[in-house]
mmCIF file of C-alpha atoms and ligand atoms in Angstrom:
data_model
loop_
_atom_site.group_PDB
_atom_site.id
_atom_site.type_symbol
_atom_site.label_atom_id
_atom_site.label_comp_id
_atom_site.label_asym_id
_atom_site.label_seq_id
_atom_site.Cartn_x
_atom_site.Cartn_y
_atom_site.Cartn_z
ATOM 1 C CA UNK A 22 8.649 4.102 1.667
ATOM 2 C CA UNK A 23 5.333 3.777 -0.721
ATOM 3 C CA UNK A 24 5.708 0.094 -0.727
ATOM 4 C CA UNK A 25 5.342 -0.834 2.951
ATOM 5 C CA UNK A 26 2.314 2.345 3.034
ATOM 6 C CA UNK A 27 0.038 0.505 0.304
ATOM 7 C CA UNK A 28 0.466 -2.767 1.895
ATOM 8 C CA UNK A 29 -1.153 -0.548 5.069
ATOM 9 C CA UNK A 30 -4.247 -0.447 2.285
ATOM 10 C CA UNK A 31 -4.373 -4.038 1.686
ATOM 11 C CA UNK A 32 -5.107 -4.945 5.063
ATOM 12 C CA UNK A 33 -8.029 -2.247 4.829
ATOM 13 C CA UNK A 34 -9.283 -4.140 1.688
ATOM 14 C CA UNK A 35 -9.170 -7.102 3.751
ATOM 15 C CA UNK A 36 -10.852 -6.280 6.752
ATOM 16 C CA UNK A 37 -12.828 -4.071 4.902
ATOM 17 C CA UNK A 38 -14.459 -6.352 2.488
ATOM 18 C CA UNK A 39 -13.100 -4.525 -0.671
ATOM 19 C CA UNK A 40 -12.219 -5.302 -3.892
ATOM 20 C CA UNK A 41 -10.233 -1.682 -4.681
ATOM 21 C CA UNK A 42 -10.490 1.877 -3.136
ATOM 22 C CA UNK A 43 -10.070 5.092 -5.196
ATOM 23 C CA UNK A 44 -8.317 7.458 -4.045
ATOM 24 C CA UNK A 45 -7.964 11.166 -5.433
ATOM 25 C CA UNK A 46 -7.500 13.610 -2.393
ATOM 26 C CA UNK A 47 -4.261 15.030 -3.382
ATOM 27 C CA UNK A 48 -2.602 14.484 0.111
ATOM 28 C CA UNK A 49 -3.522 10.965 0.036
ATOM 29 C CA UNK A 50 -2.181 10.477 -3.197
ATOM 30 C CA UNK A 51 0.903 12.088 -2.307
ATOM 31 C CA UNK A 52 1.161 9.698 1.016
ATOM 32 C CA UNK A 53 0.526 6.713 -0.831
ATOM 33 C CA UNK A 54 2.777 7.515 -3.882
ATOM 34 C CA UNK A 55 4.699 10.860 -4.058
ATOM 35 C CA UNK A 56 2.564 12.267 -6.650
ATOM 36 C CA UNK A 57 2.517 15.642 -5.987
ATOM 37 C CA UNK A 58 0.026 17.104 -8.884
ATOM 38 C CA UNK A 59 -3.605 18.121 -8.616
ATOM 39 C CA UNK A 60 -5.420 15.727 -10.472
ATOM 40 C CA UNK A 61 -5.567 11.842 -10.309
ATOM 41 C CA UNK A 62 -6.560 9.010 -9.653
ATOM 42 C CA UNK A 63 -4.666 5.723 -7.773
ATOM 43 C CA UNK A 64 -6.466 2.313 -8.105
ATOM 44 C CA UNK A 65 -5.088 0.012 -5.244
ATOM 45 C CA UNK A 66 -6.934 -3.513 -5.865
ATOM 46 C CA UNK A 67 -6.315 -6.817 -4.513
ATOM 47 C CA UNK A 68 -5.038 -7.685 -7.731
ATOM 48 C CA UNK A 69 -3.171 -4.662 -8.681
ATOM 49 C CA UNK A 70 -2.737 -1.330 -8.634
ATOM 50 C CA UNK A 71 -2.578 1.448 -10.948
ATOM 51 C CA UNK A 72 -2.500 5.394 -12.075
ATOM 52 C CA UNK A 73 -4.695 7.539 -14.070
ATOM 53 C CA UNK A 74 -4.047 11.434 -14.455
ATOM 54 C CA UNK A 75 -4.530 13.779 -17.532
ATOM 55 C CA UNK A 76 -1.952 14.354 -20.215
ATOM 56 C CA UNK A 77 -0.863 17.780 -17.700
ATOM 57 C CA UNK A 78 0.495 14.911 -15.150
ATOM 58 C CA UNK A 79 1.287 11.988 -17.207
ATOM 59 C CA UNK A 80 5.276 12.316 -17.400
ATOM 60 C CA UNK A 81 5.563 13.719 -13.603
ATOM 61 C CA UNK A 82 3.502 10.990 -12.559
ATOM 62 C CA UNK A 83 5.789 8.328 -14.227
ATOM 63 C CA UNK A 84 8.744 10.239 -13.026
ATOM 64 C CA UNK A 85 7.048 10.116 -10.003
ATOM 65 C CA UNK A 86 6.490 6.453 -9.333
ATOM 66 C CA UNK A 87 8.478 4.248 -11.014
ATOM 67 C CA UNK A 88 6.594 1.309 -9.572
ATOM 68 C CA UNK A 89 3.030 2.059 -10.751
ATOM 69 C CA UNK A 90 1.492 1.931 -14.066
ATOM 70 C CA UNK A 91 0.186 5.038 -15.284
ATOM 71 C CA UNK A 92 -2.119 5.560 -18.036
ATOM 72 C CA UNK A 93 -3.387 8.822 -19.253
ATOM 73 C CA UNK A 94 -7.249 9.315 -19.206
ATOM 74 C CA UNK A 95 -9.569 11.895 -21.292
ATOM 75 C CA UNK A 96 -12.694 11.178 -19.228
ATOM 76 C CA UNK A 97 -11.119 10.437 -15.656
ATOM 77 C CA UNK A 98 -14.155 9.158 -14.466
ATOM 78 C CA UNK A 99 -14.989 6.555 -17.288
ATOM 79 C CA UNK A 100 -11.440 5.535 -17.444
ATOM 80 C CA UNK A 101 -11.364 4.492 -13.853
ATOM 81 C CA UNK A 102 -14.571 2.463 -14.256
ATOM 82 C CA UNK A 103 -13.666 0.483 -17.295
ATOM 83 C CA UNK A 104 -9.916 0.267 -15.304
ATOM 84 C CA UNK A 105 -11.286 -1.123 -12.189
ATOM 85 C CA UNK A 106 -13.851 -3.851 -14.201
ATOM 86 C CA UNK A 107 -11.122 -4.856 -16.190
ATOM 87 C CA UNK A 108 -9.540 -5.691 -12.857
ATOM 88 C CA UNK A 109 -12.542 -7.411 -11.869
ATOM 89 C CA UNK A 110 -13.752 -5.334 -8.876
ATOM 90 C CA UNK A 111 -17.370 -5.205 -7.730
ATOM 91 C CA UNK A 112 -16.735 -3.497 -4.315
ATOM 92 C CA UNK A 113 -14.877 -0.017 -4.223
ATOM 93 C CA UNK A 114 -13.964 2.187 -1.177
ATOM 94 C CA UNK A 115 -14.121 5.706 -2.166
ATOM 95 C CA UNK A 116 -12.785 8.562 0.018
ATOM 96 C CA UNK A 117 -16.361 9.887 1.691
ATOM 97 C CA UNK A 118 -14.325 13.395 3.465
ATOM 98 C CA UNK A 119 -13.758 14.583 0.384
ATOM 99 C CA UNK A 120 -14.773 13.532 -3.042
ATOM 100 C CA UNK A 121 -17.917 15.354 -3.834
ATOM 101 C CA UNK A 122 -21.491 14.839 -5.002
ATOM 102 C CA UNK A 123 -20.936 15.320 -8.392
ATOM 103 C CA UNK A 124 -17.907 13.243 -8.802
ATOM 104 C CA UNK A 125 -19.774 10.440 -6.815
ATOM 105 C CA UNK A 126 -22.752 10.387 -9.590
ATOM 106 C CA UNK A 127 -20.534 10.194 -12.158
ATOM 107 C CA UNK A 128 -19.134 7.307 -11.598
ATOM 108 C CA UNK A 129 -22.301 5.687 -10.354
ATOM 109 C CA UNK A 130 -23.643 6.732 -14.129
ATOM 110 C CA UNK A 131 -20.505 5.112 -15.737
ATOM 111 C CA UNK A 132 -21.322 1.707 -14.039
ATOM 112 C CA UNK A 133 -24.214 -0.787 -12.347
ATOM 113 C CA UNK A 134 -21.812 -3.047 -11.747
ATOM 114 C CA UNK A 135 -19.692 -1.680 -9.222
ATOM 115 C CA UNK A 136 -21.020 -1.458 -5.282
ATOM 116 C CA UNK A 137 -19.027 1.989 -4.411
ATOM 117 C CA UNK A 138 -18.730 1.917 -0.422
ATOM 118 C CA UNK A 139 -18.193 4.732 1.990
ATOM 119 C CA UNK A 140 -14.182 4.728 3.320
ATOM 120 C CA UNK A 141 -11.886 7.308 4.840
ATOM 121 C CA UNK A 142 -11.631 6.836 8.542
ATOM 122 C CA UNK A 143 -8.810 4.015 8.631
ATOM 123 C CA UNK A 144 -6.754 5.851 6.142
ATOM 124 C CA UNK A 145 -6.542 8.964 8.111
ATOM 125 C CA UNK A 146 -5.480 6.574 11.302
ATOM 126 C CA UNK A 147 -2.579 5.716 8.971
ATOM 127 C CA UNK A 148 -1.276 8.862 8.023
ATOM 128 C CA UNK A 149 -1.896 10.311 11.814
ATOM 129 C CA UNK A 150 1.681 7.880 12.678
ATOM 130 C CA UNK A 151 4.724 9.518 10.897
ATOM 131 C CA UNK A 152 7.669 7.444 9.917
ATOM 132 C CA UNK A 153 11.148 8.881 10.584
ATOM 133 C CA UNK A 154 11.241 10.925 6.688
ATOM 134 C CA UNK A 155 7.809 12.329 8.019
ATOM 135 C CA UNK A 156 9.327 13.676 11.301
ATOM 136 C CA UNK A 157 12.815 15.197 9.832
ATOM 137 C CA UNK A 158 10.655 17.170 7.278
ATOM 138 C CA UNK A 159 8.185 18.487 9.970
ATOM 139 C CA UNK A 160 11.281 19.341 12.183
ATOM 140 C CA UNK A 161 13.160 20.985 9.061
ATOM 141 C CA UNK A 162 9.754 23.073 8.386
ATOM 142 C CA UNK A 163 9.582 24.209 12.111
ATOM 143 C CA UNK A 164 13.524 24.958 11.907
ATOM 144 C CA UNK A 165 12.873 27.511 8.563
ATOM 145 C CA UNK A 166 9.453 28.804 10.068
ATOM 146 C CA UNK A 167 11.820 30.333 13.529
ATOM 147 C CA UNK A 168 14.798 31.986 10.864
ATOM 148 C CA UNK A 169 11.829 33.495 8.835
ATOM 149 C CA UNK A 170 10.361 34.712 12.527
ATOM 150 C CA UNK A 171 13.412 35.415 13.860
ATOM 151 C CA UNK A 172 14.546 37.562 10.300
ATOM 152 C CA UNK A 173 10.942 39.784 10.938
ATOM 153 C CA UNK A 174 11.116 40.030 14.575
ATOM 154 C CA UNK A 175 12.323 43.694 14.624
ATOM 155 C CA UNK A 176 9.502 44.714 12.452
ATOM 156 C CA UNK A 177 6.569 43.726 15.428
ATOM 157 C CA UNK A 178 6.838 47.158 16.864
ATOM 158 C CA UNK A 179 4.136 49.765 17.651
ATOM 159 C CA UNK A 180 2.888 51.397 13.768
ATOM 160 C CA UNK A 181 3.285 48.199 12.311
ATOM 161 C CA UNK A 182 0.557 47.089 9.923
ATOM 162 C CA UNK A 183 -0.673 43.491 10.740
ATOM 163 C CA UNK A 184 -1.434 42.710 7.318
ATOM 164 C CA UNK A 185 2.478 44.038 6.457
ATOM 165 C CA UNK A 186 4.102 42.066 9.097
ATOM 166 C CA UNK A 187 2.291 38.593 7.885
ATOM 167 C CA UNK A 188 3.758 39.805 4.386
ATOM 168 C CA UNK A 189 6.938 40.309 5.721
ATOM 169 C CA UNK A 190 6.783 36.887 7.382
ATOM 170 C CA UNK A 191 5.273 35.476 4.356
ATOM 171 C CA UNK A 192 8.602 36.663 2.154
ATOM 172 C CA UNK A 193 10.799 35.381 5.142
ATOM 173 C CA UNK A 194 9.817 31.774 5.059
ATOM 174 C CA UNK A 195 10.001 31.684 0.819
ATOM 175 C CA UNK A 196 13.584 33.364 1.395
ATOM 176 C CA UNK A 197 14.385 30.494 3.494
ATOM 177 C CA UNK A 198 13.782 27.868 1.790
ATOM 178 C CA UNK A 199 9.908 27.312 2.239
ATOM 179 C CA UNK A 200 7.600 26.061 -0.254
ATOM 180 C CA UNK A 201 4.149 28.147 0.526
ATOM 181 C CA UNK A 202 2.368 29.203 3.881
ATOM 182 C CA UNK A 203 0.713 26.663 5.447
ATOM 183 C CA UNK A 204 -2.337 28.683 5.890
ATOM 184 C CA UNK A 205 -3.583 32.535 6.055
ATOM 185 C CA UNK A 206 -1.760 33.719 8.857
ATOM 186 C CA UNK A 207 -3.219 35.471 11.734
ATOM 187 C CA UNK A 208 -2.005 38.162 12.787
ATOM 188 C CA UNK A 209 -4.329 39.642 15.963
ATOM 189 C CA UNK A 210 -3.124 42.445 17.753
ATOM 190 C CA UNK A 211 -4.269 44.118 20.911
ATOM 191 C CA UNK A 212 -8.321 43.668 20.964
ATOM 192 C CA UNK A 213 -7.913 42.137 17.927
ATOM 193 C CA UNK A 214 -6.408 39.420 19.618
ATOM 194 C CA UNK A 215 -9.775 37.899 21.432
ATOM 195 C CA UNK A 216 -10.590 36.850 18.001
ATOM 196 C CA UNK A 217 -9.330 33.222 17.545
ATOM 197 C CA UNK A 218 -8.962 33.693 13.676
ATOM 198 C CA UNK A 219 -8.081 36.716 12.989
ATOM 199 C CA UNK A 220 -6.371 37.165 9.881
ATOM 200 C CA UNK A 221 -3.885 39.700 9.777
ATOM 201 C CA UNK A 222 -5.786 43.161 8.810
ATOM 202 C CA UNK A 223 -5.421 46.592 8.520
ATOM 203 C CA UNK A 224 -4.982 47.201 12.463
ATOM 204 C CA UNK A 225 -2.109 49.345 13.383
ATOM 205 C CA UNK A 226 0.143 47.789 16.300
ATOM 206 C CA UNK A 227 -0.063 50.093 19.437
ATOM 207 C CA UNK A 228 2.412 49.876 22.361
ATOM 208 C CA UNK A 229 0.479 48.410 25.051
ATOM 209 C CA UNK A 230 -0.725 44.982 22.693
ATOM 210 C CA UNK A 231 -0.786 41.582 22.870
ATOM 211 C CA UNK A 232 0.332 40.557 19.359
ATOM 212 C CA UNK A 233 -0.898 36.864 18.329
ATOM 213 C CA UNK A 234 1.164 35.341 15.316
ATOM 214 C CA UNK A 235 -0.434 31.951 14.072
ATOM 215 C CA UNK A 236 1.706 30.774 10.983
ATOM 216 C CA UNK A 237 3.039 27.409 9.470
ATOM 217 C CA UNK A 238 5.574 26.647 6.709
ATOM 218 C CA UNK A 239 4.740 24.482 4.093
ATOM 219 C CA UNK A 240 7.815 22.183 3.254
ATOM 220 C CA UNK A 241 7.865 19.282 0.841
ATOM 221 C CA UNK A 242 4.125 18.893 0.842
ATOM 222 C CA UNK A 243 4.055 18.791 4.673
ATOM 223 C CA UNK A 244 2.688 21.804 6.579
ATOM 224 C CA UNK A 245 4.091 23.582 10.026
ATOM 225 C CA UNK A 246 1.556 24.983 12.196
ATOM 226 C CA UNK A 247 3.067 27.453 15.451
ATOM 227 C CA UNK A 248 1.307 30.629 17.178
ATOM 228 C CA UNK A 249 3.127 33.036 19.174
ATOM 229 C CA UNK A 250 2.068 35.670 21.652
ATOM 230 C CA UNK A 251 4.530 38.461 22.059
ATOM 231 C CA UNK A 252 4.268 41.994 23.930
ATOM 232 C CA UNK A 253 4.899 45.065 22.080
ATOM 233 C CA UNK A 254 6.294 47.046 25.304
ATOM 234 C CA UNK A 255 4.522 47.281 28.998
ATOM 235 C CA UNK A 256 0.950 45.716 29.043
ATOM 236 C CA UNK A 257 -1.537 45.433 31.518
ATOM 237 C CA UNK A 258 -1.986 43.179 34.296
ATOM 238 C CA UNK A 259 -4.679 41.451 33.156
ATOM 239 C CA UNK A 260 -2.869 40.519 29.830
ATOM 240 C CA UNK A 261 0.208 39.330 31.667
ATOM 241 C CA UNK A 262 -1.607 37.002 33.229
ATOM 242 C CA UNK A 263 -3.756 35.600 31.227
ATOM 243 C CA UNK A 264 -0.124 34.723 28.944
ATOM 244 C CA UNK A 265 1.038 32.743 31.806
ATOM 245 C CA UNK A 266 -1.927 30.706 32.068
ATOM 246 C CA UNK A 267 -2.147 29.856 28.930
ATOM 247 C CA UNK A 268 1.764 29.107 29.295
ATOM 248 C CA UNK A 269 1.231 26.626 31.984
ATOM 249 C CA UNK A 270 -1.799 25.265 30.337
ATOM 250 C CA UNK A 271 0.147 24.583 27.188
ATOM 251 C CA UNK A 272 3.426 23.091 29.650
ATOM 252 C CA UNK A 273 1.261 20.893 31.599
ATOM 253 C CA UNK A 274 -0.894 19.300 28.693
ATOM 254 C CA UNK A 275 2.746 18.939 26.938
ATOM 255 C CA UNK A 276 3.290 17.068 30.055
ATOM 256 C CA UNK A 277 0.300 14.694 29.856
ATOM 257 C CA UNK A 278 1.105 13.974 26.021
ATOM 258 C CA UNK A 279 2.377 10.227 25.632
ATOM 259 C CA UNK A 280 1.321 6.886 23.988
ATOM 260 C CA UNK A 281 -2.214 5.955 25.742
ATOM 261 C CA UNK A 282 -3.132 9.079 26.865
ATOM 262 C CA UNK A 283 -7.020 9.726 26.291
ATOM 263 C CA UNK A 284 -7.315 12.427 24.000
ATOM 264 C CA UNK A 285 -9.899 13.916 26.273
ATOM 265 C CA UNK A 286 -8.022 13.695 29.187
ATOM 266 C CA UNK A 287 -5.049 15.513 27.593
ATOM 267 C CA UNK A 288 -7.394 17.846 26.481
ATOM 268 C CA UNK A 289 -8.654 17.977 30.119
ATOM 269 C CA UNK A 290 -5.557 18.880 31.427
ATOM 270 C CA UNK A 291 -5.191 22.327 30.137
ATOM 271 C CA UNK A 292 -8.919 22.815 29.614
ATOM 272 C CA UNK A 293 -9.649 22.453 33.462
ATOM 273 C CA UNK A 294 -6.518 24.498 34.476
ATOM 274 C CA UNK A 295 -7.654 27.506 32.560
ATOM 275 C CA UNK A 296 -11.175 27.117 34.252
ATOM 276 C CA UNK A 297 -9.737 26.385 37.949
ATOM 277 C CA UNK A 298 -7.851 30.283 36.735
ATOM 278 C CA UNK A 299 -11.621 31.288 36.229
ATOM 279 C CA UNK A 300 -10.957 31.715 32.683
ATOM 280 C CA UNK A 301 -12.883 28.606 31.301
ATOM 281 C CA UNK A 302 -15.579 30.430 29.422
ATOM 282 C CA UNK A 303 -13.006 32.064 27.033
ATOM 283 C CA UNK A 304 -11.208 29.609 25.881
ATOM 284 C CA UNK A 305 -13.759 27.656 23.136
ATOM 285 C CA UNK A 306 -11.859 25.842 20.925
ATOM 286 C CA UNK A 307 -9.986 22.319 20.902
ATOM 287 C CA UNK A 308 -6.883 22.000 22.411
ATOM 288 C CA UNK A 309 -4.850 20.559 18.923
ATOM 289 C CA UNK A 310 -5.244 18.808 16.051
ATOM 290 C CA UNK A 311 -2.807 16.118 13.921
ATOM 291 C CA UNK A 312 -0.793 17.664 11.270
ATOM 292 C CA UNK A 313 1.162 16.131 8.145
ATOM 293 C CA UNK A 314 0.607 16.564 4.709
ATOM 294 C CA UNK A 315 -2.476 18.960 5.384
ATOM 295 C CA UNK A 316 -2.609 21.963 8.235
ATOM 296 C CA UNK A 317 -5.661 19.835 10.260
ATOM 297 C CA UNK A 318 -5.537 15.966 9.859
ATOM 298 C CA UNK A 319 -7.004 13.186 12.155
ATOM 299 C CA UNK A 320 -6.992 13.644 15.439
ATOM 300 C CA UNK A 321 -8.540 16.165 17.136
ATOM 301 C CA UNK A 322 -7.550 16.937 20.231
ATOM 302 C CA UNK A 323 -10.865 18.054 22.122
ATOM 303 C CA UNK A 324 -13.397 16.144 24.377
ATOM 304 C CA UNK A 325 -15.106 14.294 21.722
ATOM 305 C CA UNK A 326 -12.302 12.183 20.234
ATOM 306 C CA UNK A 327 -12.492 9.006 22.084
ATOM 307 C CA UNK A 328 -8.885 7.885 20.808
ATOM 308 C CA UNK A 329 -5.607 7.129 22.656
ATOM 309 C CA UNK A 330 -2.449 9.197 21.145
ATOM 310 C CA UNK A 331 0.323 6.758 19.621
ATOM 311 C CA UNK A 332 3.474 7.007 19.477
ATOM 312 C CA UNK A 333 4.817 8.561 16.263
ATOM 313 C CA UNK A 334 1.682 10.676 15.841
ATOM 314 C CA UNK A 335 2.664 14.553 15.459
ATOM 315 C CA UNK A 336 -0.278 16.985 17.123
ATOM 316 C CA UNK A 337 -0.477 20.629 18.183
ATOM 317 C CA UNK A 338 -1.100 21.750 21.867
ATOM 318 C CA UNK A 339 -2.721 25.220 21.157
ATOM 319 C CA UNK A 340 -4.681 26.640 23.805
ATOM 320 C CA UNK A 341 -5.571 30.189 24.486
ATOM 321 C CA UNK A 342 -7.593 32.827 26.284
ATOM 322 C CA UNK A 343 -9.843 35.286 24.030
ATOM 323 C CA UNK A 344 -10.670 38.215 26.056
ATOM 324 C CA UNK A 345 -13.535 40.642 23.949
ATOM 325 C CA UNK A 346 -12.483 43.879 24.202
ATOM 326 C CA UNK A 347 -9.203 43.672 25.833
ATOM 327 C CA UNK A 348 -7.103 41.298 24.007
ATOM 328 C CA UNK A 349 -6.465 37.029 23.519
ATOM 329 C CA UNK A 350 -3.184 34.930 24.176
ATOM 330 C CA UNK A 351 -2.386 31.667 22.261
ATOM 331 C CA UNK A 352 0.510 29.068 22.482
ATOM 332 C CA UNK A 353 0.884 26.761 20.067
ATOM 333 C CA UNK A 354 3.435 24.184 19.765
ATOM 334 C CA UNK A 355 4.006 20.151 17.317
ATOM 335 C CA UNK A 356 4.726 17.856 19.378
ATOM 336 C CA UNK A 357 5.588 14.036 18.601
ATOM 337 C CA UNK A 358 4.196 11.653 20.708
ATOM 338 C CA UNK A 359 7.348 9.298 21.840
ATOM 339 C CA UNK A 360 7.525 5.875 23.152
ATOM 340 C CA UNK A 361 8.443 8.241 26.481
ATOM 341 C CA UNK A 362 6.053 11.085 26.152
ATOM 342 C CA UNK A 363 6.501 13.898 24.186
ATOM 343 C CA UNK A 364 9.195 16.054 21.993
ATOM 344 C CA UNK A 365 8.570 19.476 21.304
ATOM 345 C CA UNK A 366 9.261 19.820 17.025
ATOM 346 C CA UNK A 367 8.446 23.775 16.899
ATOM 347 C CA UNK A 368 11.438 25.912 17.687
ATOM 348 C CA UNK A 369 10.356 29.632 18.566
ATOM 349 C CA UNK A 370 10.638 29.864 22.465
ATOM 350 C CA UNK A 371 7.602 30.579 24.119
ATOM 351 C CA UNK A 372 8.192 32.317 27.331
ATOM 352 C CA UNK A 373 6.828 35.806 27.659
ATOM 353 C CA UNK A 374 8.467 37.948 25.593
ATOM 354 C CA UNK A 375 8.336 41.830 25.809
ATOM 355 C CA UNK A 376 9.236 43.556 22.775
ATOM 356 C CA UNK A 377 11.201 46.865 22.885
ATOM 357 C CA UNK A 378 9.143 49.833 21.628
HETATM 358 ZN ZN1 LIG B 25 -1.852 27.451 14.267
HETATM 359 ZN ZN1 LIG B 26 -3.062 24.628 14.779
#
């Protein structure tokens, strides 16, 4: 599985121009070799490639990849300088997202000789296409994040604390076999609800609410990401409707999901339909994002991602209606795109859903 992923990196050196790239994001290490610590660093050269971590990490990280060699490092940043010259490497990708300032000068202080070039983009198109391992653990995650829902469904009544139902839900997922959250949850009920991320808080549930749930499973280093909108009893006519909106929104850009699609036309779909309902000014955000071994990965679904989907990339369709005042609806749902069009990975059914009170 790692094998055929860093040969993905030597045509990047190649086309690139580069001797080696450093890579130390955690997720990336993880994609590119299992390692599932905090701290590290993986060389991939053209004429090798190898491991550095701190004595916390050196026996996982041998456990960990059989196939690279690992050497421990007391100065991380000196070691991977005098690593990659003995290698013979003059130009070096480093990850430009997200290794900081500080890190950066560092190793520009440890060497003259080394030309340290800006990289990130094509990695991120690699990870955005998920093999068949990639896909089963997504789908396993969304199958443990509807038990855990399903287990704390009675407890979204009226004089329920947000904050004690995202707990609740929190202790559901671990009980079933989850890792960690994927995220904070939000947890936005009645006027709470216009607020796109609002984190579950001290508002008591009131018959009469909109209740959004946005949570995601972590599972095997790869995160679920689903929202909800349920109805705690009768509510108004106004709320109703905006729910199926965003419902056929969410169905028809589901629709419009498969391999070639603009992103921006996807996006389009759903984003135009809420405006031809006259609700166009309250829905603000991007329709989705790509999703893997972190919550928000490349793509993002919105107007200014000029990029085709592909098939084997796994995105959420997430769009919603935030009303001040009176209340917000989202639907959120991973999808894979297929060589046919789209499967739906999440599990929780999304039809309106009116909770006894
Ligand atoms: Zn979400
Ligand atoms: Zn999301």
């Amino acid at each position: 599985m790692f094998l055929p992923r860093r040969a993905l990196v030597d045509e990047i050196l190649e086309s690139e121009g580069l001797d080696g790239i450093v890579f130390s994001h955690p997720p990336n290490l993880r994609f590119l070799t299992g390692f599932s610590g905090s701290t590290g660093c993986l060389l991939v050269t053209s004429s090798g490639v190898g491991f550095l971590t701190d004595s916390r990490y050196t026996t996982q990280a041998r456990d960990q990849m059989v196939d690279v060699e690992v050497r421990e490092a007391k100065i991380l940043h000196k070691s991977v300088v005098e690593w990659l010259t003995e290698l013979g490497c003059r130009r070096v990708g480093f990850e430009e997202e997200t290794l900081s300032c500080s890190e950066m000068r560092r190793l520009r202080e440890a060497t003259a000789d080394i030309v340290w070039v800006p990289f990130e983009r094509s990695l991120q198109m690699l990870r955005c296409r998920k093999d068949k391992e990639e896909i089963a653990t997504l789908e396993h995650a969304a199958t443990i994040a509807e038990a855990a829902f399903t287990e704390v469904l009675p407890r979204l009544r009226p004089g329920t604390i947000e904050r004690d139902f995202a707990t609740d839900l929190e202790f559901a997922i671990r009980r079933n076999g989850g890792e960690e959250k994927s995220f904070d949850f939000i947890v936005a009920s009645g006027p709470r609800g216009a607020l796109p991320h609002g984190i579950a808080a001290d508002r008591v549930m009131q018959e009469g609410d909109l209740v959004t749930i946005d949570f995601g499973v972590r599972y095997a280093g790869y995160h679920h990401d689903e929202t909800v909108t349920v109805a705690l009893g009768e509510v108004s006519d106004t709320l109703r409707s905006i729910h199926d909106i965003v419902l056929r929104a969410h169905d028809l850009a589901i629709d419009a999901v498969r391999p070639g699609a603009r992103i921006p036309d996807v996006d389009a779909v759903a984003r135009d339909y809420i405006a031809q309902c006259d609700y166009g000014d309250f829905f603000g955000h991007g329709l989705g994002h790509g999703l893997g071994l972190e919550v928000h990965e490349w793509p993002s679904l919105s107007a200014r991602t000029d990029s085709p989907l592909q098939e084997g990339m796994v995105i959420t369709i997430e769009p919603g209606i935030y009303l001040p005042d009176v209340g917000g609806v989202r639907i959120e749902d991973m999808i894979l795109v297929t060589a046919s069009g789209a499967r739906v990975l999440t599990k929780i059914d999304k039809q309106f859903r009116r909770l006894p009170v």
